[in-house]
Each structure stands twice: as C-alpha cells, then as structure tokens.
PDB file of C-alpha atoms in Angstrom:
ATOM      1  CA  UNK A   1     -20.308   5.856  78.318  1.00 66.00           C
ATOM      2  CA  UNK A   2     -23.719   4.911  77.738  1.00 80.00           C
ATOM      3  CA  UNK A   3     -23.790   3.587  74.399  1.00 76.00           C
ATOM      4  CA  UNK A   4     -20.198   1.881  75.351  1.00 75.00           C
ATOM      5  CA  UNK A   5     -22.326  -0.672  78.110  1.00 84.00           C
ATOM      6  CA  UNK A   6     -24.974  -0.300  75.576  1.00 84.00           C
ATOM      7  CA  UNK A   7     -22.608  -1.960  72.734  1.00 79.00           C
ATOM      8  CA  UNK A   8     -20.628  -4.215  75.558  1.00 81.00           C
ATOM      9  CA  UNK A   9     -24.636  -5.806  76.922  1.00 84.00           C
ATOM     10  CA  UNK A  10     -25.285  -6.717  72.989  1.00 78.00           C
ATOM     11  CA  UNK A  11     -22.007  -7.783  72.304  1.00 74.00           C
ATOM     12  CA  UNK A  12     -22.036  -9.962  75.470  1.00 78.00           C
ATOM     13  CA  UNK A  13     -25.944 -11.349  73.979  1.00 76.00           C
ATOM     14  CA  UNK A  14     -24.879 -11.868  71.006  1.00 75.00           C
ATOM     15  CA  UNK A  15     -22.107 -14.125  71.559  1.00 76.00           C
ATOM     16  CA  UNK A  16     -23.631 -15.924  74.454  1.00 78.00           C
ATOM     17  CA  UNK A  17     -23.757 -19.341  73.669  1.00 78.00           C
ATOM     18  CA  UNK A  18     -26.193 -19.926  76.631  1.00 81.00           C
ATOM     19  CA  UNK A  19     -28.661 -17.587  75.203  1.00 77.00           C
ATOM     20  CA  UNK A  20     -28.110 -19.174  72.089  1.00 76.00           C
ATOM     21  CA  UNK A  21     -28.811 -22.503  73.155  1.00 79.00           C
ATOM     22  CA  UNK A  22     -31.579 -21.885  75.273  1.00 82.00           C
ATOM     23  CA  UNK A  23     -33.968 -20.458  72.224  1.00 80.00           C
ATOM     24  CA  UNK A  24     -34.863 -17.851  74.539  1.00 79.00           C
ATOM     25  CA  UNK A  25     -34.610 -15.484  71.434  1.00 78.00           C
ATOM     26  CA  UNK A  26     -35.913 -17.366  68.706  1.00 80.00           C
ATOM     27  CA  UNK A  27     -38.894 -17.842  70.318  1.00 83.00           C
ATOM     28  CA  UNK A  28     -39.592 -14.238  71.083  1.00 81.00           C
ATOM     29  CA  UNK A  29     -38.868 -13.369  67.208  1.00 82.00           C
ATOM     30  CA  UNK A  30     -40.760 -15.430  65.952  1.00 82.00           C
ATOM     31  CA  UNK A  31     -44.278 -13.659  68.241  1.00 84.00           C
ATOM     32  CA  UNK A  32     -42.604  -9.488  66.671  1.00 84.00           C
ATOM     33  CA  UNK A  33     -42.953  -8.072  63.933  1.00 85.00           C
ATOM     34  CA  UNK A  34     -40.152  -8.475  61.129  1.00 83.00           C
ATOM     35  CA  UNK A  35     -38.608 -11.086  64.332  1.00 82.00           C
ATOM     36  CA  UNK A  36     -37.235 -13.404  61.380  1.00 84.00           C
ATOM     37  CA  UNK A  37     -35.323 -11.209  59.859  1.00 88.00           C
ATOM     38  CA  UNK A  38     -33.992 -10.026  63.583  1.00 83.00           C
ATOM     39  CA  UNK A  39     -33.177 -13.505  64.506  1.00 84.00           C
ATOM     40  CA  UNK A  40     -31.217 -13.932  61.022  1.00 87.00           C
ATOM     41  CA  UNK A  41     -29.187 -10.558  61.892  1.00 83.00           C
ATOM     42  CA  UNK A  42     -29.050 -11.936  65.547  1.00 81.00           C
ATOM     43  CA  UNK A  43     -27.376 -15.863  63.604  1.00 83.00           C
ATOM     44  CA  UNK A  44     -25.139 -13.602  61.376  1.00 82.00           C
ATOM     45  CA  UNK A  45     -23.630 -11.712  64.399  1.00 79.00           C
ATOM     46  CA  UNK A  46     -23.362 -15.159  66.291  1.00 80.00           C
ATOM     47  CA  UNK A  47     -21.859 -16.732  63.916  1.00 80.00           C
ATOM     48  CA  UNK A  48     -18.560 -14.580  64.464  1.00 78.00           C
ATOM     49  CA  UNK A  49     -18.450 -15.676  68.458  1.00 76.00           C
ATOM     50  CA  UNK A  50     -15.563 -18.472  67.587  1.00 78.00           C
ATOM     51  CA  UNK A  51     -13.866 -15.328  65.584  1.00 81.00           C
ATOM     52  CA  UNK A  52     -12.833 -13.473  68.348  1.00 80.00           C
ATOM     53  CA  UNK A  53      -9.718 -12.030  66.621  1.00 88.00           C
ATOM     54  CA  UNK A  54     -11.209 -10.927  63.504  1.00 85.00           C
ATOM     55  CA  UNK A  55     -14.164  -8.765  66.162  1.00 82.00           C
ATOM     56  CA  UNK A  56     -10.972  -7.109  67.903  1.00 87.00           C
ATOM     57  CA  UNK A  57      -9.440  -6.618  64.750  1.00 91.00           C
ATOM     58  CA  UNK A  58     -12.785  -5.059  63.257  1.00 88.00           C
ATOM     59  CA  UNK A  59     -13.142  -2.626  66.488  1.00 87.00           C
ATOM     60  CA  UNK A  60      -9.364  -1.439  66.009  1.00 93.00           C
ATOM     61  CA  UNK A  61     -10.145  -0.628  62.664  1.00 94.00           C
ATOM     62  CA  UNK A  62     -13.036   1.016  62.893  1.00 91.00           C
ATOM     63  CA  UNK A  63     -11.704   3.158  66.528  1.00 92.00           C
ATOM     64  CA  UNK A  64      -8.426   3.777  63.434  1.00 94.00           C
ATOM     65  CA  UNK A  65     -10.949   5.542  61.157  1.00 93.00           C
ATOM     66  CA  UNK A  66     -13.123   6.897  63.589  1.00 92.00           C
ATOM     67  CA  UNK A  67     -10.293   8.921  65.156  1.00 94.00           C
ATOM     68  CA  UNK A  68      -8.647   9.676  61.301  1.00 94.00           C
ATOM     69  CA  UNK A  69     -12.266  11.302  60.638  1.00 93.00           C
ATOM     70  CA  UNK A  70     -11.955  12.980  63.681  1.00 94.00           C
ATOM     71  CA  UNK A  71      -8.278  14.931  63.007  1.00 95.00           C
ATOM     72  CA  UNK A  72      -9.037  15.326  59.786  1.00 94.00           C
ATOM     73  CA  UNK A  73     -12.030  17.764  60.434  1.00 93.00           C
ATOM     74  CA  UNK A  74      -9.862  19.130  63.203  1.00 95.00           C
ATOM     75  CA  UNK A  75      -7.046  20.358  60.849  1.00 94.00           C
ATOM     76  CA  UNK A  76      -9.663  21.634  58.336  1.00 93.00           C
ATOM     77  CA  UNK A  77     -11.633  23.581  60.805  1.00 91.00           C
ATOM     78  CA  UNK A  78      -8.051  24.913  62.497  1.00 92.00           C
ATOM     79  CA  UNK A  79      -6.836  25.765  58.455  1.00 92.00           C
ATOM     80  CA  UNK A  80      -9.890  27.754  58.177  1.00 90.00           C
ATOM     81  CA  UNK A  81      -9.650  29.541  61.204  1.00 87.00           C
ATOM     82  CA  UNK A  82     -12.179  27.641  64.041  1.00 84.00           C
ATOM     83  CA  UNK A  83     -11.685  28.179  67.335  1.00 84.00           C
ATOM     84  CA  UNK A  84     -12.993  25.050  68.069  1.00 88.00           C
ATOM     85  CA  UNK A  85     -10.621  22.650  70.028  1.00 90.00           C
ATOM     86  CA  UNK A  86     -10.064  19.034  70.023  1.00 91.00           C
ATOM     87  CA  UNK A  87     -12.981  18.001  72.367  1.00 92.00           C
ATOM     88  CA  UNK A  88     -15.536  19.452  70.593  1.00 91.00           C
ATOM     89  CA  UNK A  89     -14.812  17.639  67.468  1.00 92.00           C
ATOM     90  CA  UNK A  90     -15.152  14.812  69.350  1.00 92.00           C
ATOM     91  CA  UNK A  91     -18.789  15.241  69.788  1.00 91.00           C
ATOM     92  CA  UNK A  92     -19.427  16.906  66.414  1.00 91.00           C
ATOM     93  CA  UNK A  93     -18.385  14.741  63.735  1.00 92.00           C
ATOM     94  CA  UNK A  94     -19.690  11.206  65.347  1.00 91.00           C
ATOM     95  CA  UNK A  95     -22.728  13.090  65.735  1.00 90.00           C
ATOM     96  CA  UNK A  96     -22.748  14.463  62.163  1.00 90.00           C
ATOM     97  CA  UNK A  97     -21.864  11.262  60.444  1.00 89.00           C
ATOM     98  CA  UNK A  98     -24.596   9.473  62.275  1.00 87.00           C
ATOM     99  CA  UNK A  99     -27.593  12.005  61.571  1.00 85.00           C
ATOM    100  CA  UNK A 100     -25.684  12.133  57.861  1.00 83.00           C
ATOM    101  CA  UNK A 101     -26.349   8.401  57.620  1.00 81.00           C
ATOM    102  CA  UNK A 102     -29.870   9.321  57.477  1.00 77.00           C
ATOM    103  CA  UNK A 103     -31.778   8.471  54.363  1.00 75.00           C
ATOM    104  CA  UNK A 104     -33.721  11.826  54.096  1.00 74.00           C
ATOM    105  CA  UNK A 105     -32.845  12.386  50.397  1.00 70.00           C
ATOM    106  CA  UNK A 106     -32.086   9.722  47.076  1.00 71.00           C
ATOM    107  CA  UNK A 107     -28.911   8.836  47.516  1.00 63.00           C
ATOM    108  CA  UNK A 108     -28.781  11.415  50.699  1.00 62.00           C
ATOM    109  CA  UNK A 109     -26.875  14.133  47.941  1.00 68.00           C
ATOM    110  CA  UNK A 110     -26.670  17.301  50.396  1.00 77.00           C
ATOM    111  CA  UNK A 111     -27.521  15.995  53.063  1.00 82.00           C
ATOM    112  CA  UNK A 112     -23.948  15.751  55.159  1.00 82.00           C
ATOM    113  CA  UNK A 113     -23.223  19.790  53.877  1.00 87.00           C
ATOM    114  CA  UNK A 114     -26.808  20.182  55.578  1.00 88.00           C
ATOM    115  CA  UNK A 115     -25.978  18.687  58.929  1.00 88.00           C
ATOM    116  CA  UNK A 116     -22.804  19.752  59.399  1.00 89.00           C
ATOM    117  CA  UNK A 117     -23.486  23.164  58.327  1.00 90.00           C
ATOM    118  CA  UNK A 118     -26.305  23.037  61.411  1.00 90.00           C
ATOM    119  CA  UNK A 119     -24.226  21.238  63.617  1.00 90.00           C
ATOM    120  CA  UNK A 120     -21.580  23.937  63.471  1.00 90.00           C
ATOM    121  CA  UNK A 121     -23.566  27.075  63.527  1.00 89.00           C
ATOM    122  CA  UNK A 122     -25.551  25.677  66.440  1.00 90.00           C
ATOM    123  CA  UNK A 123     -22.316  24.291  68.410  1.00 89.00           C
ATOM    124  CA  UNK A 124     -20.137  28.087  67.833  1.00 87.00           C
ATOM    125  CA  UNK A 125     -23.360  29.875  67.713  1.00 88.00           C
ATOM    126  CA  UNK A 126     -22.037  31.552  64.679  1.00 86.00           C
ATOM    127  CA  UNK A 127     -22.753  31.488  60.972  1.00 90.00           C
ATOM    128  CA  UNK A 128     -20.072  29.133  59.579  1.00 87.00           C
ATOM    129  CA  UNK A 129     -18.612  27.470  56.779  1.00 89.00           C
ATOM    130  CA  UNK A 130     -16.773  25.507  58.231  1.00 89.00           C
ATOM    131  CA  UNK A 131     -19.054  22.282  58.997  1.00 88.00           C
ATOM    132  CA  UNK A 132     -20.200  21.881  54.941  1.00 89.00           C
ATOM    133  CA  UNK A 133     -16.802  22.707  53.821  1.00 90.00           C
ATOM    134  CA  UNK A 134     -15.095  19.977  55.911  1.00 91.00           C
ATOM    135  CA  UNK A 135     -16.917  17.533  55.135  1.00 90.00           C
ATOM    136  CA  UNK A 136     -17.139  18.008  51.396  1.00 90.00           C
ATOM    137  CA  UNK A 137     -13.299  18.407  51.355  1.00 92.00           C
ATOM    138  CA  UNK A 138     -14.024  14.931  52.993  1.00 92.00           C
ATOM    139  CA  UNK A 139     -16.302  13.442  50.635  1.00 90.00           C
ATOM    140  CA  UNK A 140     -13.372  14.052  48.118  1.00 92.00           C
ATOM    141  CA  UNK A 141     -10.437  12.808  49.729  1.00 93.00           C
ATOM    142  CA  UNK A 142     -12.596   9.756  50.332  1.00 92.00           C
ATOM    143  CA  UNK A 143     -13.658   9.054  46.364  1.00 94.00           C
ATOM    144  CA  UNK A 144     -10.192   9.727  45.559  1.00 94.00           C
ATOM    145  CA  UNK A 145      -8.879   7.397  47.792  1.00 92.00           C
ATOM    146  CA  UNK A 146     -11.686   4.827  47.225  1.00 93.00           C
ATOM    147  CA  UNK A 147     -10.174   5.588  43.337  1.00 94.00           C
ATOM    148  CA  UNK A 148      -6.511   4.302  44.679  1.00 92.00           C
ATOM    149  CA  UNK A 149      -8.338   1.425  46.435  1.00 89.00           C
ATOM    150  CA  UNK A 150     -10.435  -0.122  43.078  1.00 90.00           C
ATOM    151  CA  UNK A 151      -7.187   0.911  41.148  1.00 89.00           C
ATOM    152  CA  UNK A 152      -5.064  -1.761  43.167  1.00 88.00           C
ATOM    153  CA  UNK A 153      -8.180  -3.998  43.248  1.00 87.00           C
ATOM    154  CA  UNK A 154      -8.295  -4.503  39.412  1.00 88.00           C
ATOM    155  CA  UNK A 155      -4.781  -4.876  39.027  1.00 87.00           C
ATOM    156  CA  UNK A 156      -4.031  -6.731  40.968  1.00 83.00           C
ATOM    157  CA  UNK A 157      -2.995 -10.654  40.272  1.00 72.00           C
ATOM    158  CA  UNK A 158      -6.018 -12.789  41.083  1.00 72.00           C
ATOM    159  CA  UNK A 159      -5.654 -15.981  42.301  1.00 64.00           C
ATOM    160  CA  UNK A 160      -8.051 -19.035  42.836  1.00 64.00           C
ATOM    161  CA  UNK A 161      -8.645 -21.956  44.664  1.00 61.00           C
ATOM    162  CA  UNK A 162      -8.729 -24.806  42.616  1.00 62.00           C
ATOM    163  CA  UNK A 163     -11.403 -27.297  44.740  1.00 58.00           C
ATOM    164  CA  UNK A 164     -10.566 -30.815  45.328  1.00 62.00           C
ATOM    165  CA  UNK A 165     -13.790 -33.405  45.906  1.00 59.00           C
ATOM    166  CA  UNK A 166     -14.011 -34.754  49.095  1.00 58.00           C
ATOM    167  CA  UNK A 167     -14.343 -38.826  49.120  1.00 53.00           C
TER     168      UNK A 167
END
C-alpha cells in the first residue's frame, strides 16, 4: 500500500504541468548533487504526460508479467513439493527480483540462486531448494524465449520511412 501512494505522489509530480511550469524543481536540482542528471530523468518522465495511453498500457504490461513471474514460481515450488501457498509468493518473488537487481557481482552471475535460496530458507524456515531452482528454471525459460523474440526480430520484413523535406 505504501509504495502504491508512494508511486501514485511521483506519478502525480511528474506529470504535473504546474510543477513543471513553476521551475520549482529545476531550481532545487540545480543546488544537489548529480541534480542535472535528476532533472533530465525528471524531463524524460514528463515528457510522456500527453501519452497517457501508452503509461496505462506500460502499467498493464508490466502488472501482466509481474503476476506471470509470480505463477510461474508458484507451479515450480508446488511441482517440487512447497507447501507454500499463493500469498506468500506474493511477497517472495517481488522481493527476490528486487534485491536480485542488485549489482553485487559482474554481471550479478549467482546472485538471484543466492537470494532466493535465502529468501526461501528464511521464509519456510527450512533448508530448501526450491528458491535457486525456480528461479534458474526461470532464467532459462526467459533466454529461450528472449531466443524466440530476436528470432522474429531478424526475420522479420523491415520497413522504412522514406522522409519528405518540409518547405
């Protein structure tokens, strides 16, 4: 709930074209540190406020995979025998992808089978398999799909845009 009215206050900043106007926040970036680069990020996200469809269509999405993710750990844990139920997979696998995001290693190699594998044990307070296995079974189903993905990509027909000069 928190980080929903967290993510609804930005959102609402972010595409406030009072705020924007006002210069409210490009004056404060420019007295912080690495403030131009915030203010940039802060234009990018702006820029989308007059794209309202393609933001709705962009949360959908990502709520689409989010919950896929979600099931998809919940089958693997029920096909190896967890006696976890749907709830609790709820809270483990956001959480998990999140601290797996974290750049702790090159290229973070491990690192998800790490976190998960804690995550897991510490939630069932039980030594499992369950956590690294999912998410490598995962990790796999993801390249090969990613495989499907550039396959269609580079054979597909391309088209372009032939540009006509304005007068």
């Amino acid at each position: 709930v928190v980080a929903c009215v967290i993510f609804s206050l930005g959102l609402a900043v972010a595409f406030s074209k009072r705020i924007n106007n006002s210069g409210f926040l490009q004056k404060v970036a420019s007295k912080i540190i690495y403030g131009e680069f915030l203010y940039k990020c802060y234009e990018s996200i702006h820029s989308y406020c007059s794209h309202k469809k393609s933001i709705i269509q962009a949360i959908w999405l990502s709520f689409a995979v989010q919950t896929t993710s979600i099931l998809f750990f919940y089958l693997v844990g029920q096909a190896m025998g967890a006696s976890l139920d749907l709830k609790s997979y709820l809270f483990i696998v956001p959480l998990g992808f999140v601290c797996s995001s974290l750049p702790i290693t090159p290229a973070s190699i491990g690192v998800g089978q790490m976190v998960f594998l804690a995550i897991f044990n510490l939630y069932m307070n039980a030594k499992t398999q369950i956590g690294p296995n999912s998410v490598s079974l995962f990790q796999i189903v993801t390249f090969v799909w990613g495989l499907f993905g550039g396959a269609i990509y580079l054979f597909k027909k391309k088209y372009t845009l032939d540009a006509k000069p304005s007068v």
